[in-house]
Amino acid sequence: MINGINSVLTIFIMIGTGFILARRGFFTKETSKLFSQLVIKISLPLMMVVSIPMRFSKEKLISSSSGIIVAFMSIIITYILAIIIARIFKVEKNKRGVFYAMFAFSNSIFIGLPINVSLFGEESATYVFLFYLANTSLFWTLAVYNIRKTSSESDKKFSKLESIKKIFSPPLLSFILGLILVFLEIELPTFIVSSFRYIGNLTTPLSMFFIGIVIYSIDFRDIKLDLPSYLILGGRFIIAPFIMFLCLKLFQLPNILHNVFIVEATMPIITQAALVSEFYGVNSEYVSFMVGFTTVLSILVIPIYSLILI
């Protein structure tokens, strides 16, 4: 319990620092974009390349492979529930595609990874990527298909190359490289490992600063939630982690994987939902707001789950 409280307080201090610096004008929207680019394209990939070989053996990775099945299963079940709930509560048909996506898909990397590393240590990183593999592949296939289908601009579509690039992003490619290093038992030179580790250590603080900037940028006086919004919040923070909990019960998996997957299922809405909704012209302002709002709420919800898990 004490370790859990310490981890949560550490996260709050980093986020609070980002918030204060944004309020004083040191951090701007351009800064937040820079931080996100640095994390996704540089620090996070380098961290994965060195952390996987350090923390895992071939046997340990093979024993955890069932986690991918759990991740796919839980997300698909949650997505099906989103479809059922949208029909029961009569969500407008032209909004259902984005409703399903916001309900079922979480921000598994940019926020999920640093949160898990802060709570459970660097060993959690590989388990985060097992979840990410299912989360990102299903989003860029199933979710994007349904968003496009409910769009008035359904003739627009991402090219196959663009879709592949979105799935095989720098973090995922570095994850695959890390796995290759483990299975081939290749050891990188010490100077490369040290350099990559120093740069990789930027991932958590930059991500937390980013969240602080997002929180500062939201005008809470403009918050107006309707029924679909409350349903999405329930899906993200209650239904998704509960479905994950039930799916995990079906397999014998490491305890840390259980904890990581439940926290991953509790993350805010996947950021790419805003990108895709903008591309197809489907309530992009609303989706962007919900992404930011669930990010703020997650700072209150995650400590509750983490104190239960740790």
mmCIF file of N, CA and C in Angstrom, residues 176-257:
data_model
loop_
_atom_site.group_PDB
_atom_site.id
_atom_site.type_symbol
_atom_site.label_atom_id
_atom_site.label_comp_id
_atom_site.label_asym_id
_atom_site.label_seq_id
_atom_site.Cartn_x
_atom_site.Cartn_y
_atom_site.Cartn_z
ATOM 1 N N ILE A 176 9.592 -4.893 -31.359
ATOM 2 C CA ILE A 176 9.953 -6.071 -32.155
ATOM 3 C C ILE A 176 11.466 -6.269 -32.165
ATOM 4 N N LEU A 177 12.211 -5.170 -32.297
ATOM 5 C CA LEU A 177 13.668 -5.256 -32.276
ATOM 6 C C LEU A 177 14.154 -5.797 -30.931
ATOM 7 N N GLY A 178 13.541 -5.331 -29.857
ATOM 8 C CA GLY A 178 13.909 -5.833 -28.535
ATOM 9 C C GLY A 178 13.672 -7.326 -28.410
ATOM 10 N N LEU A 179 12.545 -7.810 -28.959
ATOM 11 C CA LEU A 179 12.253 -9.242 -28.942
ATOM 12 C C LEU A 179 13.299 -10.029 -29.737
ATOM 13 N N ILE A 180 13.683 -9.473 -30.887
ATOM 14 C CA ILE A 180 14.702 -10.138 -31.716
ATOM 15 C C ILE A 180 16.017 -10.266 -30.951
ATOM 16 N N LEU A 181 16.396 -9.206 -30.252
ATOM 17 C CA LEU A 181 17.627 -9.236 -29.470
ATOM 18 C C LEU A 181 17.579 -10.316 -28.389
ATOM 19 N N VAL A 182 16.393 -10.484 -27.777
ATOM 20 C CA VAL A 182 16.245 -11.503 -26.732
ATOM 21 C C VAL A 182 16.334 -12.906 -27.327
ATOM 22 N N PHE A 183 15.570 -13.155 -28.384
ATOM 23 C CA PHE A 183 15.509 -14.513 -28.944
ATOM 24 C C PHE A 183 16.814 -14.924 -29.629
ATOM 25 N N LEU A 184 17.550 -13.948 -30.166
ATOM 26 C CA LEU A 184 18.834 -14.263 -30.794
ATOM 27 C C LEU A 184 19.996 -14.137 -29.803
ATOM 28 N N GLU A 185 19.651 -13.728 -28.573
ATOM 29 C CA GLU A 185 20.651 -13.573 -27.506
ATOM 30 C C GLU A 185 21.795 -12.653 -27.932
ATOM 31 N N ILE A 186 21.423 -11.535 -28.519
ATOM 32 C CA ILE A 186 22.398 -10.533 -28.957
ATOM 33 C C ILE A 186 22.545 -9.472 -27.870
ATOM 34 N N GLU A 187 23.778 -9.167 -27.502
ATOM 35 C CA GLU A 187 24.048 -8.133 -26.511
ATOM 36 C C GLU A 187 24.598 -6.892 -27.205
ATOM 37 N N LEU A 188 23.950 -5.764 -26.962
ATOM 38 C CA LEU A 188 24.415 -4.503 -27.536
ATOM 39 C C LEU A 188 25.644 -4.011 -26.774
ATOM 40 N N PRO A 189 26.520 -3.248 -27.434
ATOM 41 C CA PRO A 189 27.684 -2.677 -26.751
ATOM 42 C C PRO A 189 27.260 -1.811 -25.560
ATOM 43 N N THR A 190 28.093 -1.775 -24.540
ATOM 44 C CA THR A 190 27.771 -1.055 -23.313
ATOM 45 C C THR A 190 27.487 0.422 -23.563
ATOM 46 N N PHE A 191 28.248 1.062 -24.441
ATOM 47 C CA PHE A 191 28.054 2.501 -24.667
ATOM 48 C C PHE A 191 26.698 2.777 -25.320
ATOM 49 N N ILE A 192 26.208 1.844 -26.157
ATOM 50 C CA ILE A 192 24.889 2.005 -26.771
ATOM 51 C C ILE A 192 23.794 1.826 -25.725
ATOM 52 N N VAL A 193 23.930 0.782 -24.896
ATOM 53 C CA VAL A 193 22.945 0.532 -23.843
ATOM 54 C C VAL A 193 22.851 1.725 -22.899
ATOM 55 N N SER A 194 23.993 2.249 -22.480
ATOM 56 C CA SER A 194 24.002 3.389 -21.551
ATOM 57 C C SER A 194 23.365 4.621 -22.187
ATOM 58 N N SER A 195 23.719 4.903 -23.440
ATOM 59 C CA SER A 195 23.168 6.071 -24.128
ATOM 60 C C SER A 195 21.657 5.945 -24.303
ATOM 61 N N PHE A 196 21.215 4.786 -24.775
ATOM 62 C CA PHE A 196 19.786 4.563 -24.985
ATOM 63 C C PHE A 196 19.015 4.654 -23.665
ATOM 64 N N ARG A 197 19.612 4.148 -22.594
ATOM 65 C CA ARG A 197 18.922 4.167 -21.307
ATOM 66 C C ARG A 197 18.755 5.592 -20.796
ATOM 67 N N TYR A 198 19.822 6.412 -20.938
ATOM 68 C CA TYR A 198 19.719 7.803 -20.510
ATOM 69 C C TYR A 198 18.616 8.531 -21.269
ATOM 70 N N ILE A 199 18.587 8.354 -22.580
ATOM 71 C CA ILE A 199 17.553 9.018 -23.388
ATOM 72 C C ILE A 199 16.175 8.427 -23.074
ATOM 73 N N GLY A 200 16.102 7.100 -22.903
ATOM 74 C CA GLY A 200 14.837 6.444 -22.584
ATOM 75 C C GLY A 200 14.238 6.900 -21.274
ATOM 76 N N ASN A 201 15.100 7.317 -20.343
ATOM 77 C CA ASN A 201 14.612 7.784 -19.046
ATOM 78 C C ASN A 201 13.824 9.085 -19.143
ATOM 79 N N LEU A 202 13.877 9.740 -20.311
ATOM 80 C CA LEU A 202 13.084 10.951 -20.523
ATOM 81 C C LEU A 202 11.605 10.640 -20.698
ATOM 82 N N THR A 203 11.265 9.395 -21.014
ATOM 83 C CA THR A 203 9.897 9.035 -21.392
ATOM 84 C C THR A 203 8.879 9.403 -20.324
ATOM 85 N N THR A 204 9.104 8.971 -19.096
ATOM 86 C CA THR A 204 8.114 9.212 -18.045
ATOM 87 C C THR A 204 7.949 10.685 -17.708
ATOM 88 N N PRO A 205 9.020 11.437 -17.411
ATOM 89 C CA PRO A 205 8.801 12.853 -17.071
ATOM 90 C C PRO A 205 8.199 13.670 -18.213
ATOM 91 N N LEU A 206 8.637 13.436 -19.450
ATOM 92 C CA LEU A 206 8.069 14.195 -20.568
ATOM 93 C C LEU A 206 6.587 13.884 -20.743
ATOM 94 N N SER A 207 6.218 12.616 -20.574
ATOM 95 C CA SER A 207 4.808 12.230 -20.701
ATOM 96 C C SER A 207 3.970 12.868 -19.604
ATOM 97 N N MET A 208 4.497 12.904 -18.391
ATOM 98 C CA MET A 208 3.759 13.506 -17.279
ATOM 99 C C MET A 208 3.654 15.022 -17.442
ATOM 100 N N PHE A 209 4.719 15.657 -17.943
ATOM 101 C CA PHE A 209 4.642 17.090 -18.242
ATOM 102 C C PHE A 209 3.559 17.349 -19.288
ATOM 103 N N PHE A 210 3.491 16.471 -20.297
ATOM 104 C CA PHE A 210 2.480 16.598 -21.345
ATOM 105 C C PHE A 210 1.074 16.588 -20.735
ATOM 106 N N ILE A 211 0.823 15.668 -19.825
ATOM 107 C CA ILE A 211 -0.495 15.591 -19.187
ATOM 108 C C ILE A 211 -0.775 16.869 -18.409
ATOM 109 N N GLY A 212 0.241 17.391 -17.725
ATOM 110 C CA GLY A 212 0.064 18.641 -16.982
ATOM 111 C C GLY A 212 -0.333 19.786 -17.898
ATOM 112 N N ILE A 213 0.266 19.838 -19.079
ATOM 113 C CA ILE A 213 -0.073 20.879 -20.059
ATOM 114 C C ILE A 213 -1.508 20.697 -20.551
ATOM 115 N N VAL A 214 -1.914 19.443 -20.804
ATOM 116 C CA VAL A 214 -3.277 19.157 -21.256
ATOM 117 C C VAL A 214 -4.291 19.610 -20.211
ATOM 118 N N ILE A 215 -4.021 19.293 -18.954
ATOM 119 C CA ILE A 215 -4.935 19.680 -17.872
ATOM 120 C C ILE A 215 -5.068 21.200 -17.808
ATOM 121 N N TYR A 216 -3.942 21.894 -17.937
ATOM 122 C CA TYR A 216 -3.984 23.362 -17.879
ATOM 123 C C TYR A 216 -4.776 23.946 -19.048
ATOM 124 N N SER A 217 -4.713 23.301 -20.206
ATOM 125 C CA SER A 217 -5.351 23.842 -21.412
ATOM 126 C C SER A 217 -6.858 23.666 -21.440
ATOM 127 N N ILE A 218 -7.396 22.826 -20.559
ATOM 128 C CA ILE A 218 -8.840 22.571 -20.562
ATOM 129 C C ILE A 218 -9.564 23.625 -19.735
ATOM 130 N N ASP A 219 -10.560 24.232 -20.328
ATOM 131 C CA ASP A 219 -11.415 25.185 -19.615
ATOM 132 C C ASP A 219 -12.602 24.403 -19.043
ATOM 133 N N PHE A 220 -12.550 24.108 -17.756
ATOM 134 C CA PHE A 220 -13.568 23.260 -17.135
ATOM 135 C C PHE A 220 -14.939 23.931 -17.105
ATOM 136 N N ARG A 221 -14.989 25.221 -17.327
ATOM 137 C CA ARG A 221 -16.288 25.903 -17.377
ATOM 138 C C ARG A 221 -17.065 25.535 -18.641
ATOM 139 N N ASP A 222 -16.360 25.051 -19.648
ATOM 140 C CA ASP A 222 -17.007 24.695 -20.919
ATOM 141 C C ASP A 222 -17.456 23.237 -20.969
ATOM 142 N N ILE A 223 -17.223 22.507 -19.874
ATOM 143 C CA ILE A 223 -17.543 21.082 -19.883
ATOM 144 C C ILE A 223 -19.060 20.875 -19.847
ATOM 145 N N LYS A 224 -19.567 20.227 -20.892
ATOM 146 C CA LYS A 224 -20.985 19.892 -20.964
ATOM 147 C C LYS A 224 -21.093 18.441 -21.420
ATOM 148 N N LEU A 225 -21.479 17.583 -20.501
ATOM 149 C CA LEU A 225 -21.545 16.161 -20.795
ATOM 150 C C LEU A 225 -22.979 15.729 -21.073
ATOM 151 N N ASP A 226 -23.166 14.943 -22.141
ATOM 152 C CA ASP A 226 -24.474 14.375 -22.444
ATOM 153 C C ASP A 226 -24.457 12.890 -22.098
ATOM 154 N N LEU A 227 -25.550 12.201 -22.396
ATOM 155 C CA LEU A 227 -25.653 10.783 -22.052
ATOM 156 C C LEU A 227 -24.553 9.945 -22.696
ATOM 157 N N PRO A 228 -24.281 10.090 -24.011
ATOM 158 C CA PRO A 228 -23.187 9.311 -24.599
ATOM 159 C C PRO A 228 -21.842 9.553 -23.908
ATOM 160 N N SER A 229 -21.632 10.794 -23.436
ATOM 161 C CA SER A 229 -20.376 11.102 -22.745
ATOM 162 C C SER A 229 -20.260 10.285 -21.457
ATOM 163 N N TYR A 230 -21.346 10.229 -20.700
ATOM 164 C CA TYR A 230 -21.333 9.448 -19.453
ATOM 165 C C TYR A 230 -21.156 7.957 -19.745
ATOM 166 N N LEU A 231 -21.751 7.495 -20.828
ATOM 167 C CA LEU A 231 -21.590 6.087 -21.205
ATOM 168 C C LEU A 231 -20.134 5.788 -21.573
ATOM 169 N N ILE A 232 -19.508 6.717 -22.276
ATOM 170 C CA ILE A 232 -18.100 6.543 -22.643
ATOM 171 C C ILE A 232 -17.223 6.524 -21.397
ATOM 172 N N LEU A 233 -17.482 7.417 -20.460
ATOM 173 C CA LEU A 233 -16.710 7.439 -19.215
ATOM 174 C C LEU A 233 -16.871 6.132 -18.454
ATOM 175 N N GLY A 234 -18.106 5.616 -18.427
ATOM 176 C CA GLY A 234 -18.341 4.333 -17.769
ATOM 177 C C GLY A 234 -17.617 3.196 -18.471
ATOM 178 N N GLY A 235 -17.600 3.262 -19.811
ATOM 179 C CA GLY A 235 -16.897 2.235 -20.574
ATOM 180 C C GLY A 235 -15.416 2.255 -20.326
ATOM 181 N N ARG A 236 -14.813 3.464 -20.345
ATOM 182 C CA ARG A 236 -13.368 3.589 -20.178
ATOM 183 C C ARG A 236 -12.902 3.185 -18.782
ATOM 184 N N PHE A 237 -13.614 3.668 -17.768
ATOM 185 C CA PHE A 237 -13.085 3.549 -16.408
ATOM 186 C C PHE A 237 -13.715 2.448 -15.562
ATOM 187 N N ILE A 238 -14.804 1.845 -16.041
ATOM 188 C CA ILE A 238 -15.447 0.776 -15.257
ATOM 189 C C ILE A 238 -15.581 -0.508 -16.072
ATOM 190 N N ILE A 239 -16.251 -0.420 -17.224
ATOM 191 C CA ILE A 239 -16.544 -1.629 -17.990
ATOM 192 C C ILE A 239 -15.284 -2.259 -18.567
ATOM 193 N N ALA A 240 -14.422 -1.463 -19.222
ATOM 194 C CA ALA A 240 -13.204 -2.007 -19.847
ATOM 195 C C ALA A 240 -12.299 -2.716 -18.835
ATOM 196 N N PRO A 241 -11.980 -2.104 -17.680
ATOM 197 C CA PRO A 241 -11.146 -2.828 -16.716
ATOM 198 C C PRO A 241 -11.835 -4.062 -16.127
ATOM 199 N N PHE A 242 -13.173 -4.013 -15.998
ATOM 200 C CA PHE A 242 -13.894 -5.175 -15.471
ATOM 201 C C PHE A 242 -13.846 -6.335 -16.463
ATOM 202 N N ILE A 243 -14.044 -6.042 -17.745
ATOM 203 C CA ILE A 243 -13.937 -7.076 -18.783
ATOM 204 C C ILE A 243 -12.525 -7.654 -18.799
ATOM 205 N N MET A 244 -11.527 -6.790 -18.673
ATOM 206 C CA MET A 244 -10.141 -7.267 -18.621
ATOM 207 C C MET A 244 -9.927 -8.187 -17.432
ATOM 208 N N PHE A 245 -10.462 -7.816 -16.291
ATOM 209 C CA PHE A 245 -10.341 -8.642 -15.087
ATOM 210 C C PHE A 245 -10.929 -10.034 -15.308
ATOM 211 N N LEU A 246 -12.087 -10.098 -15.951
ATOM 212 C CA LEU A 246 -12.732 -11.393 -16.210
ATOM 213 C C LEU A 246 -11.912 -12.220 -17.205
ATOM 214 N N CYS A 247 -11.388 -11.586 -18.236
ATOM 215 C CA CYS A 247 -10.594 -12.307 -19.236
ATOM 216 C C CYS A 247 -9.303 -12.854 -18.630
ATOM 217 N N LEU A 248 -8.686 -12.085 -17.747
ATOM 218 C CA LEU A 248 -7.445 -12.527 -17.111
ATOM 219 C C LEU A 248 -7.655 -13.762 -16.248
ATOM 220 N N LYS A 249 -8.857 -13.921 -15.723
ATOM 221 C CA LYS A 249 -9.171 -15.071 -14.872
ATOM 222 C C LYS A 249 -9.129 -16.385 -15.650
ATOM 223 N N LEU A 250 -9.198 -16.307 -16.970
ATOM 224 C CA LEU A 250 -9.227 -17.516 -17.797
ATOM 225 C C LEU A 250 -7.838 -18.097 -18.040
ATOM 226 N N PHE A 251 -6.782 -17.326 -17.715
ATOM 227 C CA PHE A 251 -5.415 -17.755 -18.017
ATOM 228 C C PHE A 251 -4.527 -17.676 -16.772
ATOM 229 N N GLN A 252 -3.514 -18.509 -16.753
ATOM 230 C CA GLN A 252 -2.496 -18.446 -15.704
ATOM 231 C C GLN A 252 -1.355 -17.565 -16.201
ATOM 232 N N LEU A 253 -1.326 -16.335 -15.750
ATOM 233 C CA LEU A 253 -0.345 -15.365 -16.214
ATOM 234 C C LEU A 253 0.333 -14.691 -15.022
ATOM 235 N N PRO A 254 1.537 -14.116 -15.243
ATOM 236 C CA PRO A 254 2.245 -13.449 -14.135
ATOM 237 C C PRO A 254 1.394 -12.363 -13.486
ATOM 238 N N ASN A 255 1.565 -12.191 -12.200
ATOM 239 C CA ASN A 255 0.776 -11.206 -11.460
ATOM 240 C C ASN A 255 0.991 -9.791 -11.995
ATOM 241 N N ILE A 256 2.241 -9.482 -12.383
ATOM 242 C CA ILE A 256 2.522 -8.145 -12.896
ATOM 243 C C ILE A 256 1.787 -7.902 -14.204
ATOM 244 N N LEU A 257 1.605 -8.943 -15.021
ATOM 245 C CA LEU A 257 0.845 -8.788 -16.260
ATOM 246 C C LEU A 257 -0.614 -8.468 -15.932
#
